[in-house]
Coordinates of C-alpha atoms and ligand atoms in Angstrom, one line a residue:
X973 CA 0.0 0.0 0.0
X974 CA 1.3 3.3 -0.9
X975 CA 1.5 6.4 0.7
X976 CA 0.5 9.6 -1.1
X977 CA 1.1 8.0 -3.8
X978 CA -1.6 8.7 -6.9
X979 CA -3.4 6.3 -8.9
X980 CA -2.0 6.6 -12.6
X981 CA -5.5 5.7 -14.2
X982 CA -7.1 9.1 -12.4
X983 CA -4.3 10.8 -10.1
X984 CA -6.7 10.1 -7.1
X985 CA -4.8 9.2 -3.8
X986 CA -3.4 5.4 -4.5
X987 CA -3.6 2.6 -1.8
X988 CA -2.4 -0.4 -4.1
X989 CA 1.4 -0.9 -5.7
X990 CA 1.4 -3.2 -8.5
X991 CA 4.9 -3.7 -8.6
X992 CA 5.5 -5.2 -12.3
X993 CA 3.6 -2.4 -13.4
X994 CA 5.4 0.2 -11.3
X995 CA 2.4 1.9 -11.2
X996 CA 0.1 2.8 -8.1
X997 CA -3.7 2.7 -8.2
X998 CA -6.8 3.7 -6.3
X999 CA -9.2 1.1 -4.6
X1000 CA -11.5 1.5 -7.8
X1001 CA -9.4 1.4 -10.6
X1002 CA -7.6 -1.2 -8.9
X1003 CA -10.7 -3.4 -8.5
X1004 CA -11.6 -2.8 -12.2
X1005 CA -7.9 -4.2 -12.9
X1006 CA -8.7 -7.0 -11.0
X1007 CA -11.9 -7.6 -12.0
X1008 CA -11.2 -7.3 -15.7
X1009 CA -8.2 -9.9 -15.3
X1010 CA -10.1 -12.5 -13.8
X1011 CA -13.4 -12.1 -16.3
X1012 CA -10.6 -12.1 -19.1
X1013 CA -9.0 -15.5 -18.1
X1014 CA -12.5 -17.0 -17.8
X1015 CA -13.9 -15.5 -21.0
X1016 CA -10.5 -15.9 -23.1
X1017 CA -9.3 -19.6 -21.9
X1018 CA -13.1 -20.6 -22.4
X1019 CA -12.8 -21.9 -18.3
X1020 CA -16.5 -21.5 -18.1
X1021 CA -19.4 -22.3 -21.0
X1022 CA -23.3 -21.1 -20.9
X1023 CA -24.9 -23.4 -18.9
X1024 CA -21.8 -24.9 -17.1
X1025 CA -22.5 -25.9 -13.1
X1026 CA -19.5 -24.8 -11.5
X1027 CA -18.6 -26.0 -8.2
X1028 CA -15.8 -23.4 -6.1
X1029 CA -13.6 -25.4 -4.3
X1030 CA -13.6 -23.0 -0.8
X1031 CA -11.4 -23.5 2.2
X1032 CA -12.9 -20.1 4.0
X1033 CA -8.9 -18.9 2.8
X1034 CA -8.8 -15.0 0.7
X1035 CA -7.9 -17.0 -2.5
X1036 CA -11.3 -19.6 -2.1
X1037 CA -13.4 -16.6 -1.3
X1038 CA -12.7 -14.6 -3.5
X1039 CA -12.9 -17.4 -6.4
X1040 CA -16.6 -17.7 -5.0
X1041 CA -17.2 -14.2 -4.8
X1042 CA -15.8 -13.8 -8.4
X1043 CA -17.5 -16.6 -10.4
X1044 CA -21.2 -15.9 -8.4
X1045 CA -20.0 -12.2 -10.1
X1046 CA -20.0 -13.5 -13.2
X1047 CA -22.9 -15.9 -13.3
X1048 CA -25.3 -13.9 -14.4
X1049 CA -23.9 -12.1 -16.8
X1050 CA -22.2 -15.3 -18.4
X1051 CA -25.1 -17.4 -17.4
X1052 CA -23.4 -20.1 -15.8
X1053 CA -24.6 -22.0 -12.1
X1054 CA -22.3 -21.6 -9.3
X1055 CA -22.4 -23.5 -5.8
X1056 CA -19.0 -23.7 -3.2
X1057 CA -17.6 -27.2 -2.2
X1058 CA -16.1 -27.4 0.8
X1059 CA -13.9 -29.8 2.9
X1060 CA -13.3 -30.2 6.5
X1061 CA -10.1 -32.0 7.0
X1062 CA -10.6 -32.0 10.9
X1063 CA -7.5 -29.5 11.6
X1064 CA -8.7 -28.4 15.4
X1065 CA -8.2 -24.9 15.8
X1066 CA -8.0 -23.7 12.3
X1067 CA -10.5 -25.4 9.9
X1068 CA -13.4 -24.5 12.1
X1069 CA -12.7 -20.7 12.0
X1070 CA -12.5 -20.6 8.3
X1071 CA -15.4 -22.6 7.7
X1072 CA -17.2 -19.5 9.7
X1073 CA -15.8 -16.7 7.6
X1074 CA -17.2 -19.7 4.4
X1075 CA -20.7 -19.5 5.8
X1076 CA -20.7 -15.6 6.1
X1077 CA -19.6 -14.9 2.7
X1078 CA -22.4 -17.3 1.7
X1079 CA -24.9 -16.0 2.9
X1080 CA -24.0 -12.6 1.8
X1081 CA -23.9 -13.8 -1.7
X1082 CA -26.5 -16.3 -2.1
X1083 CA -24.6 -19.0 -2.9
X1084 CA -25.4 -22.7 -1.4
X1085 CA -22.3 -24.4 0.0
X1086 CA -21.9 -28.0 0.6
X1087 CA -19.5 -29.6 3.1
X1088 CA -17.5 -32.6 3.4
X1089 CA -15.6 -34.2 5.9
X1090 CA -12.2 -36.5 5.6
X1091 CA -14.0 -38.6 8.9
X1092 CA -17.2 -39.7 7.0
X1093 CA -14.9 -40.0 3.9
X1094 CA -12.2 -41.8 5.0
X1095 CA -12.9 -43.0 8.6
X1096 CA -10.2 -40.5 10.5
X1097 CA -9.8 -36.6 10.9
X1098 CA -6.3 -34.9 9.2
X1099 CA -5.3 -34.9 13.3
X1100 CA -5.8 -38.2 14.1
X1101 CA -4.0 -39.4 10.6
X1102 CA -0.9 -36.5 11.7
X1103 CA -0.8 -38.3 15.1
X1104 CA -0.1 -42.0 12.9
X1105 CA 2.1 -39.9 10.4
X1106 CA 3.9 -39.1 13.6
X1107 CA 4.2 -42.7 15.0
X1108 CA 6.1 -43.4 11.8
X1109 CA 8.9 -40.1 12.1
X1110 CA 6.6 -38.6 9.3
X1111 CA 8.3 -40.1 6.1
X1112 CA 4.8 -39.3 5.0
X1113 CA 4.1 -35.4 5.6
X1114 CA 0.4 -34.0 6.4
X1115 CA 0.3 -31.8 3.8
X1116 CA 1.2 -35.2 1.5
X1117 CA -2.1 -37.3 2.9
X1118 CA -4.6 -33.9 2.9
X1119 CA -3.8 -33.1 -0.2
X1120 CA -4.2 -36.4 -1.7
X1121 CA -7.5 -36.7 0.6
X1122 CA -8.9 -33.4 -0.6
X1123 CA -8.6 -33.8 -3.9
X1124 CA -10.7 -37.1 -4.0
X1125 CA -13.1 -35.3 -1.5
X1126 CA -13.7 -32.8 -3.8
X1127 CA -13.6 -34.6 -7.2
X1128 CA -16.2 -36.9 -5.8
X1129 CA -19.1 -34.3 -3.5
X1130 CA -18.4 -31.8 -7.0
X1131 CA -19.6 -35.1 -9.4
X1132 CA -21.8 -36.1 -6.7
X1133 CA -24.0 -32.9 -6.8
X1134 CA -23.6 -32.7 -11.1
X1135 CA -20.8 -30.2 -10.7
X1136 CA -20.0 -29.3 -14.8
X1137 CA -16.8 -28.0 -13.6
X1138 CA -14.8 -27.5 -10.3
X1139 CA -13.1 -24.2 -9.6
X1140 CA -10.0 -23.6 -7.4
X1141 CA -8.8 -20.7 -5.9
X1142 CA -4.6 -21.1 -6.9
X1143 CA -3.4 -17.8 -7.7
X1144 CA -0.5 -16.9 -9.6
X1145 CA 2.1 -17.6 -6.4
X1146 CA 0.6 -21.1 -5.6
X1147 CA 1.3 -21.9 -9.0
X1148 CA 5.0 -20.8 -9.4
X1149 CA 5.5 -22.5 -6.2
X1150 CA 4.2 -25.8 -7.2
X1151 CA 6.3 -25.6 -10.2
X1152 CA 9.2 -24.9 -8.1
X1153 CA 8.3 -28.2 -5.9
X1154 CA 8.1 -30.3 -9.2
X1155 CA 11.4 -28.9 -10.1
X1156 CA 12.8 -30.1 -6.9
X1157 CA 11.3 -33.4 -6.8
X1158 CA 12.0 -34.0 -10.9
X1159 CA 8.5 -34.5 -11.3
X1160 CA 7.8 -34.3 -15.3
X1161 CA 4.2 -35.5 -15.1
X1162 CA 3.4 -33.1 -12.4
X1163 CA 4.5 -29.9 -14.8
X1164 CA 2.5 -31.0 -17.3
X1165 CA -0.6 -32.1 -15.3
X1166 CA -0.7 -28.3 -13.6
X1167 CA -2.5 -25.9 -16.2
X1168 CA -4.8 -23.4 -16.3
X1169 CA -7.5 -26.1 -17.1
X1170 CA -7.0 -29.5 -15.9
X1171 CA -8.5 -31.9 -18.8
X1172 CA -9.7 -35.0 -17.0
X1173 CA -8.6 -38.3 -18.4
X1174 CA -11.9 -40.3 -16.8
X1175 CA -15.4 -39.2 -17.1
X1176 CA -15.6 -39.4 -13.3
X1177 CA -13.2 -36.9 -13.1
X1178 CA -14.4 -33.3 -13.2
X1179 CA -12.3 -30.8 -15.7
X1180 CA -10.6 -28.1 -12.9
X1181 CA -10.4 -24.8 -13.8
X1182 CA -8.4 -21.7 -11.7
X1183 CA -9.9 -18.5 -12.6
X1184 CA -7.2 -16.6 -10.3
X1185 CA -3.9 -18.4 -12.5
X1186 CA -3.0 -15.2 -13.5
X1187 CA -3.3 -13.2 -9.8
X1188 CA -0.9 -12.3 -7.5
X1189 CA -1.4 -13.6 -3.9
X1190 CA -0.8 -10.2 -2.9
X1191 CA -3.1 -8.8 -5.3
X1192 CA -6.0 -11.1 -4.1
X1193 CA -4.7 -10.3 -0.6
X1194 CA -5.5 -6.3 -1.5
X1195 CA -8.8 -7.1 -3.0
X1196 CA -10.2 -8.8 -0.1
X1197 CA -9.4 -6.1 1.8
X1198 CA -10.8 -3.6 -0.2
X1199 CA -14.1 -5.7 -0.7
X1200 CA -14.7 -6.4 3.1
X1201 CA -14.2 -10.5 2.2
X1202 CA -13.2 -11.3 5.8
X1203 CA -11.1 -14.3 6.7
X1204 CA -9.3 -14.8 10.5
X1205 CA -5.5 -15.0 10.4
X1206 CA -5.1 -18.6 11.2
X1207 CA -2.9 -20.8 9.7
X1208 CA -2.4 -24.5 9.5
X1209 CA -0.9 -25.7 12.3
X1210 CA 0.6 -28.2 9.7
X1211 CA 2.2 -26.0 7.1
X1212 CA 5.4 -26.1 9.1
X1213 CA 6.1 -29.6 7.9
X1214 CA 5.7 -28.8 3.9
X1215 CA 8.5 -27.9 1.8
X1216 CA 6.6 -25.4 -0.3
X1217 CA 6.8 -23.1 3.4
X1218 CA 10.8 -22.6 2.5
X1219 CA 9.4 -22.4 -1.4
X1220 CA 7.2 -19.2 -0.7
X1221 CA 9.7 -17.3 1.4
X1222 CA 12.2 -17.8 -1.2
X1223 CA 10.3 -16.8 -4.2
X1224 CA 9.2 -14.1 -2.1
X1225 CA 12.5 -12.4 -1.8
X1226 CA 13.2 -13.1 -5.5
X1227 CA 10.1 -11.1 -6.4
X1228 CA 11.0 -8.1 -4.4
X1229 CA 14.5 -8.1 -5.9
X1230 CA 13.3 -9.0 -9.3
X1231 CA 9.2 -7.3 -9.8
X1232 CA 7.8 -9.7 -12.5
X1233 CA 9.6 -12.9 -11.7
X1234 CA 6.7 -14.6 -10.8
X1235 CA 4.8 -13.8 -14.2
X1236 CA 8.7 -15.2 -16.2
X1237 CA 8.0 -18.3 -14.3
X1238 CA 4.9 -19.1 -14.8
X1239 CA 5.5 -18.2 -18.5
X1240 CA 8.6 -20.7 -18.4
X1241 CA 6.2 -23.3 -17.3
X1242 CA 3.7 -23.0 -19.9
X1243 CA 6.7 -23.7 -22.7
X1244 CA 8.2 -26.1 -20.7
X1245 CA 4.7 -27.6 -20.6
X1246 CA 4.5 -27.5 -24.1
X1247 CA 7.6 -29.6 -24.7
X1248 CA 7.5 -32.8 -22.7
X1249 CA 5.1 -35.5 -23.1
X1250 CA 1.6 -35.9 -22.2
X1251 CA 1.2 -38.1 -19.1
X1252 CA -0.3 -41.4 -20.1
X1253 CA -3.9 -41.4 -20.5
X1254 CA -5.3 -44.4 -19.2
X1255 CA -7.7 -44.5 -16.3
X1256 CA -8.9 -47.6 -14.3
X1257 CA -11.2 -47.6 -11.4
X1258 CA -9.4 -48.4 -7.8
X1259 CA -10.5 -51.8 -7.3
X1260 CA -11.0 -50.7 -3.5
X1261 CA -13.4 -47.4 -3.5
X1262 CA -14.0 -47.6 -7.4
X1263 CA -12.8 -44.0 -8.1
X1264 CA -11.0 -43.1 -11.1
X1265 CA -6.8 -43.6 -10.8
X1266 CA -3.8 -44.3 -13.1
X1267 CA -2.8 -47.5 -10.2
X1268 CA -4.8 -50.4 -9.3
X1269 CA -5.3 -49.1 -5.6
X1270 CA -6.1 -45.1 -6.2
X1271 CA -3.6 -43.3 -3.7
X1272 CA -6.0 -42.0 -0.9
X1273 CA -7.1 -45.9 -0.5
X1274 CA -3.1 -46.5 -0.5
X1275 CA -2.7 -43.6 2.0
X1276 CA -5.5 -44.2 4.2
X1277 CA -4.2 -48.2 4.5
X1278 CA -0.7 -46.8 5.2
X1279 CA -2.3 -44.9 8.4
X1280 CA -4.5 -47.6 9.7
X1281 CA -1.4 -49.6 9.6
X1282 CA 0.1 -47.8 12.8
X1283 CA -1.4 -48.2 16.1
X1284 CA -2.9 -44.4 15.9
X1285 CA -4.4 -44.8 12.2
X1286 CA -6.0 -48.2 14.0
X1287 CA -7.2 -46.4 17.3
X1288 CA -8.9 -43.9 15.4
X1289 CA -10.7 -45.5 12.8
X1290 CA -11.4 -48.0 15.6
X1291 CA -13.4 -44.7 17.6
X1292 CA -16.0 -44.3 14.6
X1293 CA -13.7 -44.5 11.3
X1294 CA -15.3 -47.4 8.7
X1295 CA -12.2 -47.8 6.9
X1296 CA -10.7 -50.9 8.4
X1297 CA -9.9 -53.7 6.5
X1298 CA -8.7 -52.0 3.8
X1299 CA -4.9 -53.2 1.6
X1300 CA -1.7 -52.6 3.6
X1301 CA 0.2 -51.0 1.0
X1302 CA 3.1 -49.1 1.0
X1303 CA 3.5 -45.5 0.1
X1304 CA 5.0 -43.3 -2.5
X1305 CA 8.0 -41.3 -1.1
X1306 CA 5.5 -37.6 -0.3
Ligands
SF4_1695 FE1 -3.5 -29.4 4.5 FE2 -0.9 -28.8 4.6 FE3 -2.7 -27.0 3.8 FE4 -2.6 -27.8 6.4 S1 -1.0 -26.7 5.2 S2 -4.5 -27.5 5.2 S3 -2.1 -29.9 6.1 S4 -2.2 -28.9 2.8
ZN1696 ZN1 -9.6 -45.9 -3.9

């Protein structure tokens, strides 16, 4: 946020630096930019079609909200249905509060939100499976097993309830970041797989779209704040295990020393996208839960057999999980 700064759209007093512009703008022409960005990527990348069902994939986090906020924007207009999908992983102390500031926004807007939960889903809460992760020095980290878990949750309550196509919130930094990780881990199939649009391979897989690709987390960050989209400051207690924690400082300080870095990477990734091969096609169903996967055993069975394996994983789904019995296999490195 600037100082006396002055908007360069209409010399009014600024309150937003847009730093690979150089340019400063006022809370309205900044919301126009904003605005006009998002509308563009939807309208231009053909994310959404007359008639599309679009489910918003919201965690109660700025980037979720305002992805719900946006797209029940643009409904009318571009005549599309929209609906939020959330999931509660059962992260005490966090998940609840964001779930609030969900509900709020809701109602505001009018939008119907559905919720799901990782214990009905998969027999155990994200804390009871940390506490098994834990048992076993964590060569499996919590941010591994939710974001395997979410992803099925969502894929499956968005097809569930006819869901057309399912939004997420990732903005321009979770992107860059992500490339970054499957940089680090040399993980080809994982460049290619994260796009603007996610074209599913399985007709049980809904076709992802992220209207916010092109958006600074700071930008979004500055919108929510202009809009009055409230969320509490409360962070995972988890995220102190995951390597893209390191990954977002870093690119962080690169982007102050270098405004626009961000924007080169992403770029890079898109050509780099273009070059290597298309992961393989073919789908099969898991022969356990009968959800669409590239293995015989889809990974969230795999994951969720690896927990119930350890005495906590077994404790818990032993206090009101249904998911014993499943195949004892063993994990992916994650
Ligand atoms: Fe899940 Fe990790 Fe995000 Fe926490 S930080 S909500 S464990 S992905
Ligand atoms: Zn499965």
């Amino acid at each position: 946020m600037g100082g006396t700064a002055r908007c360069f759209v209409c010399g009014r007093r600024a309150s937003v630096y847009v730093s690979y512009l150089g340019e400063y703008l006022c809370p309205e022409h900044f919301v126009e930019y904003f605005e006009r960005r998002v509308r563009e990527t939807l309208v231009w990348f053909r994310l959404v079609e007359r008639g599309d069902r679009v489910a918003v994939a919201v965690s109660g986090g700025k980037d979720s909200l305002t992805t719900l906020y946006l797209m029940r924007k643009f409904s009318e207009e571009m005549d599309f249905e929209v609906f939020g999908v959330a999931v509660d992983e059962g992260i005490a102390g966090y998940r609840e509060y964001k779930l609030e500031a969900l509900r709020s926004l809701a109602r505001e807007i009018g939008v119907d939100v559905h919720v799901v939960t990782f214990r009905e889903l998969f027999g155990l809460t994200l804390d009871e499976a940390v506490a098994a992760l834990r048992e076993r020095g964590f060569e499996v980290k919590p941010c591994t097993v939710c974001g395997v878990f979410r992803r099925y949750a969502l894929n499956r309550a968005a097809r569930e309830l006819g869901a057309t196509k399912l939004a997420t919130g990732h903005n321009l930094d979770d992107e860059v970041q992500v490339f970054a990780m499957n940089l680090i881990k040399a993980h080809a199939d994982g460049i290619v797989r994260e796009g603007l649009v996610t074209e599913p391979a399985s007709e049980r897989l809904v076709p992802r779209i992220k209207p916010l690709y092109f958006i600074p987390e700071k930008e979004v960050l500055a919108y929510t704040l202009i809009k009055g989209i409230h969320t509490p400051f409360v962070e995972c207690p988890y995220i102190v295990y995951a390597l893209r924690h390191p990954i977002r400082h870093w690119l962080n300080e690169v982007e102050d020393e270098e405004p626009g870095a961000k924007y080169r990477v992403l770029a890079f990734k898109e050509v780099l996208r273009n070059a290597l091969p298309p992961p393989p096609k073919e789908m099969m169903l898991c022969r356990i839960c009968g959800e669409p996967t590239s293995h015989p055993v889809c990974r969230a069975c795999e994951l969720k057999s690896y927990i119930l394996s350890t005495r906590a994983g077994r404790d818990d789904a032993g206090r009101g999980g249904r998911a014993a019995g499943v195949a004892r296999l063993p994990p992916h490195p994650g």
